[in-house]
mmCIF file of C-alpha atoms in Angstrom:
data_model
loop_
_atom_site.group_PDB
_atom_site.id
_atom_site.type_symbol
_atom_site.label_atom_id
_atom_site.label_comp_id
_atom_site.label_asym_id
_atom_site.label_seq_id
_atom_site.Cartn_x
_atom_site.Cartn_y
_atom_site.Cartn_z
ATOM 1 C CA MET A 1068 -51.738 34.105 23.883
ATOM 2 C CA ASP A 1069 -50.126 37.224 25.338
ATOM 3 C CA ILE A 1070 -47.057 36.952 27.543
ATOM 4 C CA VAL A 1071 -47.161 39.026 30.729
ATOM 5 C CA ILE A 1072 -44.013 40.099 32.585
ATOM 6 C CA ARG A 1073 -44.453 40.641 36.320
ATOM 7 C CA PRO A 1074 -42.465 40.402 39.575
ATOM 8 C CA MET A 1075 -41.752 36.865 40.733
ATOM 9 C CA LEU A 1076 -43.942 35.538 43.543
ATOM 10 C CA TRP A 1077 -43.110 32.917 46.142
ATOM 11 C CA ASN A 1078 -45.440 30.464 44.422
ATOM 12 C CA ASP A 1079 -43.423 30.841 41.196
ATOM 13 C CA LEU A 1080 -40.175 29.454 42.622
ATOM 14 C CA GLU A 1081 -40.740 25.832 41.650
ATOM 15 C CA ALA A 1082 -41.780 26.700 38.093
ATOM 16 C CA VAL A 1083 -38.870 29.114 37.646
ATOM 17 C CA GLY A 1084 -36.493 26.386 38.796
ATOM 18 C CA GLN A 1085 -37.729 24.253 35.893
ATOM 19 C CA LEU A 1086 -36.410 26.811 33.380
ATOM 20 C CA ARG A 1087 -32.862 25.484 33.850
ATOM 21 C CA PRO A 1088 -31.029 25.697 30.500
ATOM 22 C CA LYS A 1089 -29.222 22.674 29.111
ATOM 23 C CA GLY A 1090 -25.806 22.272 30.673
ATOM 24 C CA TRP A 1091 -26.615 24.330 33.774
ATOM 25 C CA GLY A 1092 -26.799 22.965 37.287
ATOM 26 C CA ASP A 1093 -29.810 23.253 39.563
ATOM 27 C CA ILE A 1094 -30.973 26.893 39.502
ATOM 28 C CA ALA A 1095 -33.536 26.567 42.302
ATOM 29 C CA PRO A 1096 -31.032 27.654 45.010
ATOM 30 C CA GLN A 1097 -30.261 30.784 42.981
ATOM 31 C CA MET A 1098 -33.915 31.694 42.664
ATOM 32 C CA LEU A 1099 -34.436 31.269 46.390
ATOM 33 C CA TYR A 1100 -31.416 33.478 47.068
ATOM 34 C CA TYR A 1101 -32.772 36.238 44.806
ATOM 35 C CA TRP A 1102 -36.148 36.034 46.530
ATOM 36 C CA ASN A 1103 -34.555 36.556 49.941
ATOM 37 C CA ASP A 1104 -31.999 39.230 49.025
ATOM 38 C CA PRO A 1105 -33.189 42.872 49.158
ATOM 39 C CA SER A 1106 -30.613 43.833 46.502
ATOM 40 C CA CYS A 1107 -32.326 41.562 43.967
ATOM 41 C CA MET A 1108 -35.537 41.964 41.988
ATOM 42 C CA THR A 1109 -36.677 39.016 39.887
ATOM 43 C CA PHE A 1110 -39.276 39.085 37.123
ATOM 44 C CA VAL A 1111 -41.063 36.239 35.368
ATOM 45 C CA ALA A 1112 -42.689 35.953 31.949
ATOM 46 C CA GLU A 1113 -46.048 34.199 32.121
ATOM 47 C CA ARG A 1114 -48.094 32.782 29.266
ATOM 48 C CA GLY A 1115 -51.455 31.619 30.533
ATOM 49 C CA ASP A 1116 -50.658 29.554 33.594
ATOM 50 C CA ARG A 1117 -47.071 28.744 32.533
ATOM 51 C CA ILE A 1118 -43.801 30.487 33.434
ATOM 52 C CA VAL A 1119 -41.803 30.709 30.195
ATOM 53 C CA GLY A 1120 -38.985 33.069 31.184
ATOM 54 C CA MET A 1121 -37.300 34.953 34.009
ATOM 55 C CA ALA A 1122 -34.813 37.760 34.598
ATOM 56 C CA ASN A 1123 -33.071 39.037 37.706
ATOM 57 C CA ALA A 1124 -31.730 42.500 38.553
ATOM 58 C CA THR A 1125 -29.173 43.084 41.329
ATOM 59 C CA CYS A 1126 -28.663 46.667 42.489
ATOM 60 C CA TRP A 1127 -25.405 47.737 44.150
ATOM 61 C CA GLY A 1128 -26.285 51.440 44.278
ATOM 62 C CA PRO A 1129 -24.772 53.217 41.249
ATOM 63 C CA THR A 1130 -23.968 49.862 39.611
ATOM 64 C CA GLY A 1131 -26.210 46.936 38.811
ATOM 65 C CA TRP A 1132 -26.086 43.452 37.345
ATOM 66 C CA LEU A 1133 -28.527 41.753 35.006
ATOM 67 C CA GLY A 1134 -28.881 38.012 35.113
ATOM 68 C CA PRO A 1135 -29.649 35.347 34.777
ATOM 69 C CA ILE A 1136 -32.053 35.986 31.932
ATOM 70 C CA ILE A 1137 -33.684 32.772 30.737
ATOM 71 C CA VAL A 1138 -36.292 32.040 28.069
ATOM 72 C CA GLU A 1139 -37.542 28.500 27.562
ATOM 73 C CA PRO A 1140 -36.628 27.093 24.100
ATOM 74 C CA SER A 1141 -40.191 27.020 22.736
ATOM 75 C CA SER A 1142 -40.641 30.729 23.504
ATOM 76 C CA ARG A 1143 -37.461 31.985 21.846
ATOM 77 C CA GLY A 1144 -37.562 34.101 18.714
ATOM 78 C CA LEU A 1145 -40.548 36.116 19.946
ATOM 79 C CA GLY A 1146 -38.616 39.060 21.357
ATOM 80 C CA LEU A 1147 -39.161 37.862 24.911
ATOM 81 C CA GLY A 1148 -35.462 38.010 25.772
ATOM 82 C CA SER A 1149 -35.408 41.683 24.808
ATOM 83 C CA ARG A 1150 -38.557 42.406 26.815
ATOM 84 C CA LEU A 1151 -37.162 40.745 29.914
ATOM 85 C CA THR A 1152 -33.850 42.545 29.521
ATOM 86 C CA ARG A 1153 -35.555 45.923 29.133
ATOM 87 C CA THR A 1154 -37.655 45.208 32.213
ATOM 88 C CA VAL A 1155 -34.624 44.649 34.447
ATOM 89 C CA MET A 1156 -32.791 47.581 32.818
ATOM 90 C CA ASP A 1157 -35.715 49.856 33.655
ATOM 91 C CA ASP A 1158 -35.815 48.517 37.201
ATOM 92 C CA LEU A 1159 -32.102 49.204 37.750
ATOM 93 C CA HIS A 1160 -32.226 52.655 36.145
ATOM 94 C CA SER A 1161 -35.195 53.578 38.348
ATOM 95 C CA LYS A 1162 -33.033 52.751 41.383
ATOM 96 C CA GLY A 1163 -30.240 55.068 40.249
ATOM 97 C CA CYS A 1164 -27.877 52.603 38.578
ATOM 98 C CA ARG A 1165 -25.615 54.359 36.079
ATOM 99 C CA THR A 1166 -23.609 51.251 35.199
ATOM 100 C CA LEU A 1167 -25.315 48.060 34.021
ATOM 101 C CA GLN A 1168 -23.274 44.873 33.706
ATOM 102 C CA LEU A 1169 -23.901 41.269 32.728
ATOM 103 C CA ILE A 1170 -22.272 38.038 31.618
ATOM 104 C CA ALA A 1171 -23.537 37.115 28.156
ATOM 105 C CA THR A 1172 -24.488 33.629 27.028
ATOM 106 C CA GLU A 1173 -24.319 32.637 23.377
ATOM 107 C CA PHE A 1174 -28.083 33.151 23.017
ATOM 108 C CA GLY A 1175 -28.197 36.426 24.907
ATOM 109 C CA LYS A 1176 -25.275 38.351 23.444
ATOM 110 C CA PRO A 1177 -27.058 39.520 20.227
ATOM 111 C CA VAL A 1178 -29.973 40.766 22.337
ATOM 112 C CA TYR A 1179 -27.695 42.758 24.625
ATOM 113 C CA GLU A 1180 -25.738 44.249 21.738
ATOM 114 C CA LYS A 1181 -28.959 45.576 20.192
ATOM 115 C CA LEU A 1182 -29.773 47.223 23.521
ATOM 116 C CA GLY A 1183 -26.442 49.048 23.592
ATOM 117 C CA PHE A 1184 -24.238 46.775 25.714
ATOM 118 C CA THR A 1185 -20.602 46.439 24.662
ATOM 119 C CA VAL A 1186 -17.998 43.810 25.513
ATOM 120 C CA GLU A 1187 -15.625 44.935 28.253
ATOM 121 C CA SER A 1188 -13.653 41.717 28.797
ATOM 122 C CA ARG A 1189 -14.180 37.978 29.145
ATOM 123 C CA TYR A 1190 -14.525 35.535 31.980
ATOM 124 C CA CYS A 1191 -12.762 32.193 31.816
ATOM 125 C CA PHE A 1192 -14.316 29.179 33.498
ATOM 126 C CA LEU A 1193 -11.704 26.664 34.567
ATOM 127 C CA LYS A 1194 -12.514 23.132 35.631
ATOM 128 C CA ALA A 1195 -10.900 19.893 36.735
ATOM 129 C CA GLU A 1196 -12.253 16.375 36.906
ATOM 130 C CA PRO A 1197 -13.581 15.375 40.357
ATOM 131 C CA GLU A 1198 -10.887 12.710 40.693
ATOM 132 C CA ALA A 1199 -8.060 15.050 39.661
ATOM 133 C CA VAL A 1200 -4.958 14.958 41.860
ATOM 134 C CA MET A 1201 -3.491 18.423 42.393
ATOM 135 C CA GLU A 1202 -0.223 19.531 43.894
ATOM 136 C CA GLU A 1203 -0.077 22.266 46.493
ATOM 137 C CA ALA A 1204 2.116 25.300 45.891
ATOM 138 C CA ALA A 1205 2.972 26.592 49.336
ATOM 139 C CA GLY A 1206 3.070 30.296 50.180
ATOM 140 C CA SER A 1207 4.807 32.052 53.044
ATOM 141 C CA GLY A 1208 1.657 33.440 54.679
ATOM 142 C CA GLN A 1209 -0.973 31.727 56.776
ATOM 143 C CA LEU A 1210 -4.746 31.512 56.576
ATOM 144 C CA ARG A 1211 -7.150 31.863 59.448
ATOM 145 C CA ALA A 1212 -10.885 31.395 59.692
ATOM 146 C CA VAL A 1213 -12.897 34.513 58.968
ATOM 147 C CA GLN A 1214 -14.454 36.348 61.917
ATOM 148 C CA ALA A 1215 -17.389 38.742 62.141
ATOM 149 C CA ALA A 1216 -14.969 41.556 63.009
ATOM 150 C CA ASP A 1217 -13.299 41.086 59.596
ATOM 151 C CA LEU A 1218 -16.351 42.325 57.677
ATOM 152 C CA PRO A 1219 -15.302 46.021 57.413
ATOM 153 C CA MET A 1220 -11.852 45.013 56.115
ATOM 154 C CA ILE A 1221 -13.374 42.519 53.689
ATOM 155 C CA ALA A 1222 -15.838 45.121 52.411
ATOM 156 C CA GLU A 1223 -13.104 47.734 51.922
ATOM 157 C CA LEU A 1224 -10.879 45.297 50.025
ATOM 158 C CA ASP A 1225 -13.854 44.159 47.947
ATOM 159 C CA ARG A 1226 -14.794 47.751 47.019
ATOM 160 C CA ARG A 1227 -11.260 48.331 45.748
ATOM 161 C CA ALA A 1228 -11.400 45.174 43.664
ATOM 162 C CA ALA A 1229 -14.974 45.171 42.329
ATOM 163 C CA GLY A 1230 -15.552 48.922 42.159
ATOM 164 C CA GLU A 1231 -18.929 48.233 43.763
ATOM 165 C CA ASN A 1232 -20.510 48.125 47.201
ATOM 166 C CA ARG A 1233 -21.441 44.462 47.594
ATOM 167 C CA MET A 1234 -21.796 44.614 51.369
ATOM 168 C CA THR A 1235 -25.177 42.864 51.549
ATOM 169 C CA VAL A 1236 -23.972 39.666 49.897
ATOM 170 C CA LEU A 1237 -20.593 39.719 51.666
ATOM 171 C CA GLU A 1238 -22.281 40.021 55.051
ATOM 172 C CA LYS A 1239 -24.671 37.196 54.247
ATOM 173 C CA LEU A 1240 -21.899 34.868 53.050
ATOM 174 C CA LEU A 1241 -19.751 35.620 56.090
ATOM 175 C CA GLN A 1242 -22.558 35.095 58.595
ATOM 176 C CA HIS A 1243 -24.001 31.933 57.078
ATOM 177 C CA ASN A 1244 -21.121 30.248 55.252
ATOM 178 C CA GLY A 1245 -17.839 31.426 56.783
ATOM 179 C CA GLY A 1246 -14.521 31.407 54.976
ATOM 180 C CA TRP A 1247 -10.867 32.377 55.269
ATOM 181 C CA VAL A 1248 -8.639 35.447 55.306
ATOM 182 C CA VAL A 1249 -4.917 36.034 54.834
ATOM 183 C CA PRO A 1250 -3.945 38.457 57.617
ATOM 184 C CA LYS A 1251 -1.118 40.936 57.295
ATOM 185 C CA GLU A 1252 1.935 39.933 59.307
ATOM 186 C CA ASP A 1253 1.733 43.030 61.507
ATOM 187 C CA GLY A 1254 -1.928 42.398 62.291
ATOM 188 C CA SER A 1255 -3.027 45.693 60.743
ATOM 189 C CA GLY A 1256 -5.498 44.223 58.275
ATOM 190 C CA ILE A 1257 -5.973 41.501 55.682
ATOM 191 C CA ARG A 1258 -4.283 40.719 52.371
ATOM 192 C CA GLY A 1259 -7.176 38.717 51.003
ATOM 193 C CA TYR A 1260 -10.399 36.883 51.725
ATOM 194 C CA TYR A 1261 -12.313 33.837 50.541
ATOM 195 C CA LEU A 1262 -15.966 33.530 51.557
ATOM 196 C CA HIS A 1263 -17.713 30.236 51.046
ATOM 197 C CA GLY A 1264 -20.223 30.802 48.303
ATOM 198 C CA ALA A 1265 -23.890 30.487 47.739
ATOM 199 C CA PRO A 1266 -24.980 26.925 46.832
ATOM 200 C CA TRP A 1267 -24.204 27.414 43.145
ATOM 201 C CA SER A 1268 -20.613 28.749 43.322
ATOM 202 C CA PRO A 1269 -17.359 28.298 45.292
ATOM 203 C CA GLY A 1270 -17.511 31.908 46.486
ATOM 204 C CA PRO A 1271 -15.576 35.151 46.002
ATOM 205 C CA ILE A 1272 -11.804 35.274 46.385
ATOM 206 C CA VAL A 1273 -10.230 38.736 46.474
ATOM 207 C CA ALA A 1274 -6.618 39.556 47.315
ATOM 208 C CA SER A 1275 -4.322 42.558 47.242
ATOM 209 C CA ASP A 1276 -1.286 40.508 46.177
ATOM 210 C CA VAL A 1277 -0.633 37.430 44.067
ATOM 211 C CA GLU A 1278 0.677 35.226 46.860
ATOM 212 C CA ALA A 1279 -2.432 35.772 48.999
ATOM 213 C CA GLY A 1280 -4.651 35.104 45.990
ATOM 214 C CA ARG A 1281 -2.886 31.835 45.257
ATOM 215 C CA MET A 1282 -3.100 30.711 48.877
ATOM 216 C CA LEU A 1283 -6.850 31.292 48.891
ATOM 217 C CA LEU A 1284 -7.287 29.533 45.542
ATOM 218 C CA GLN A 1285 -5.326 26.613 46.941
ATOM 219 C CA GLN A 1286 -7.702 26.465 49.895
ATOM 220 C CA ALA A 1287 -10.767 26.526 47.636
ATOM 221 C CA VAL A 1288 -9.583 24.198 44.881
ATOM 222 C CA ILE A 1289 -7.245 21.734 46.591
ATOM 223 C CA SER A 1290 -8.299 21.645 50.239
ATOM 224 C CA GLU A 1291 -12.052 22.086 49.684
ATOM 225 C CA LYS A 1292 -12.131 20.485 46.216
ATOM 226 C CA HIS A 1293 -14.065 23.179 44.369
ATOM 227 C CA HIS A 1294 -12.975 22.116 40.897
ATOM 228 C CA SER A 1295 -14.698 24.954 39.022
ATOM 229 C CA ILE A 1296 -13.612 28.607 39.171
ATOM 230 C CA GLY A 1297 -14.723 31.672 37.180
ATOM 231 C CA VAL A 1298 -12.165 34.459 36.793
ATOM 232 C CA SER A 1299 -11.551 37.391 34.439
ATOM 233 C CA GLU A 1300 -9.166 36.808 31.550
ATOM 234 C CA LEU A 1301 -7.408 39.965 32.774
ATOM 235 C CA ASN A 1302 -6.199 38.169 35.907
ATOM 236 C CA THR A 1303 -3.504 36.204 34.130
ATOM 237 C CA LYS A 1304 -1.758 35.341 37.401
ATOM 238 C CA ALA A 1305 -4.854 33.539 38.664
ATOM 239 C CA ILE A 1306 -5.362 31.669 35.402
ATOM 240 C CA ASP A 1307 -1.699 30.650 35.221
ATOM 241 C CA TYR A 1308 -1.826 29.315 38.773
ATOM 242 C CA LEU A 1309 -5.065 27.396 38.242
ATOM 243 C CA GLN A 1310 -3.627 25.784 35.124
ATOM 244 C CA GLN A 1311 -0.432 24.998 37.026
ATOM 245 C CA ILE A 1312 -2.341 23.007 39.647
ATOM 246 C CA GLY A 1313 -4.380 21.085 37.100
ATOM 247 C CA LEU A 1314 -7.432 23.047 35.937
ATOM 248 C CA THR A 1315 -8.126 23.788 32.284
ATOM 249 C CA ILE A 1316 -10.227 26.459 30.580
ATOM 250 C CA ALA A 1317 -13.553 24.818 29.755
ATOM 251 C CA SER A 1318 -15.380 27.862 28.361
ATOM 252 C CA CYS A 1319 -15.433 31.658 28.242
ATOM 253 C CA ALA A 1320 -18.168 34.306 28.295
ATOM 254 C CA ASP A 1321 -18.220 38.035 27.627
ATOM 255 C CA ARG A 1322 -18.594 40.588 30.404
ATOM 256 C CA MET A 1323 -20.709 43.375 28.887
ATOM 257 C CA VAL A 1324 -21.449 46.878 30.137
ATOM 258 C CA LEU A 1325 -23.863 49.726 29.412
ATOM 259 C CA GLY A 1326 -23.241 53.218 30.765
ATOM 260 C CA GLU A 1327 -20.331 54.342 32.894
ATOM 261 C CA ARG A 1328 -17.476 51.868 33.264
ATOM 262 C CA SER A 1329 -16.932 50.681 36.822
ATOM 263 C CA ALA A 1330 -13.460 51.240 38.275
ATOM 264 C CA TRP A 1331 -12.806 47.590 39.020
ATOM 265 C CA ARG A 1332 -9.505 45.762 39.530
ATOM 266 C CA PRO A 1333 -9.768 42.341 37.863
ATOM 267 C CA ASP A 1334 -6.188 41.567 38.894
ATOM 268 C CA MET A 1335 -7.430 41.442 42.505
ATOM 269 C CA ILE A 1336 -10.365 39.087 41.870
ATOM 270 C CA TYR A 1337 -9.336 35.417 41.912
ATOM 271 C CA SER A 1338 -12.871 34.005 41.885
ATOM 272 C CA ARG A 1339 -16.128 35.781 41.106
ATOM 273 C CA ILE A 1340 -19.276 35.489 43.211
ATOM 274 C CA SER A 1341 -21.580 34.575 40.332
ATOM 275 C CA GLY A 1342 -22.797 35.807 36.973
ATOM 276 C CA SER A 1343 -25.632 37.731 38.596
ATOM 277 C CA LEU A 1344 -23.757 39.257 41.544
ATOM 278 C CA GLY A 1345 -20.389 40.174 40.020
#
């Protein structure tokens, strides 16, 4: 029976949520987020009346992210992963994306390499047990709750760090979830921000200096007990601090790119948003 790839419909959400790979958490909140976000375009692979795969594309203007891309186990080995990947690549290219990026799973990496993606760096995923007792490492600055008026400063700092315009997701996280900022002592701006994440992640942490980054990590990991953080291997200061307070590296995954390299600053990113949003 032929497999048809088409845009995801509202009625597909429950079936797509059932595609959750082994070892992943509940993916239904992610799928609902993609459905509601204008930056995202999600496709499904349908065989008869069954959804057997899905892929999401997130467009940030000249840059875009692919993922997640999921194929159910019984449908692997049929080239479906490549078809889904090409579909989201075509969608992003048609919207003007010159840089395509993704986080590769063990199953997906060979597919992406054949399509021209190359490894740029790796993400480390650090975790601690829920009952872990962690010690605070105090900084000299102070946090305050994020305010709506902070959005332009958050967006500017985020553009410097990510090399992308992620305004739509930043605005949504700020409005619906809140978070924290480290203000400059003279009141002229912010040194860093932490926005409470979508249901499947702690949320982005970006800072212009190490002390601010550590203070925000402390808020997320110790005060709010988010015991799982994803960060680039290139931010050694973040990894060192997380290990210092009790987290360990549980796994790693390759960040891959096709096209122009984005001018990002991994040393400023202390926690990513997610694998599909950067």
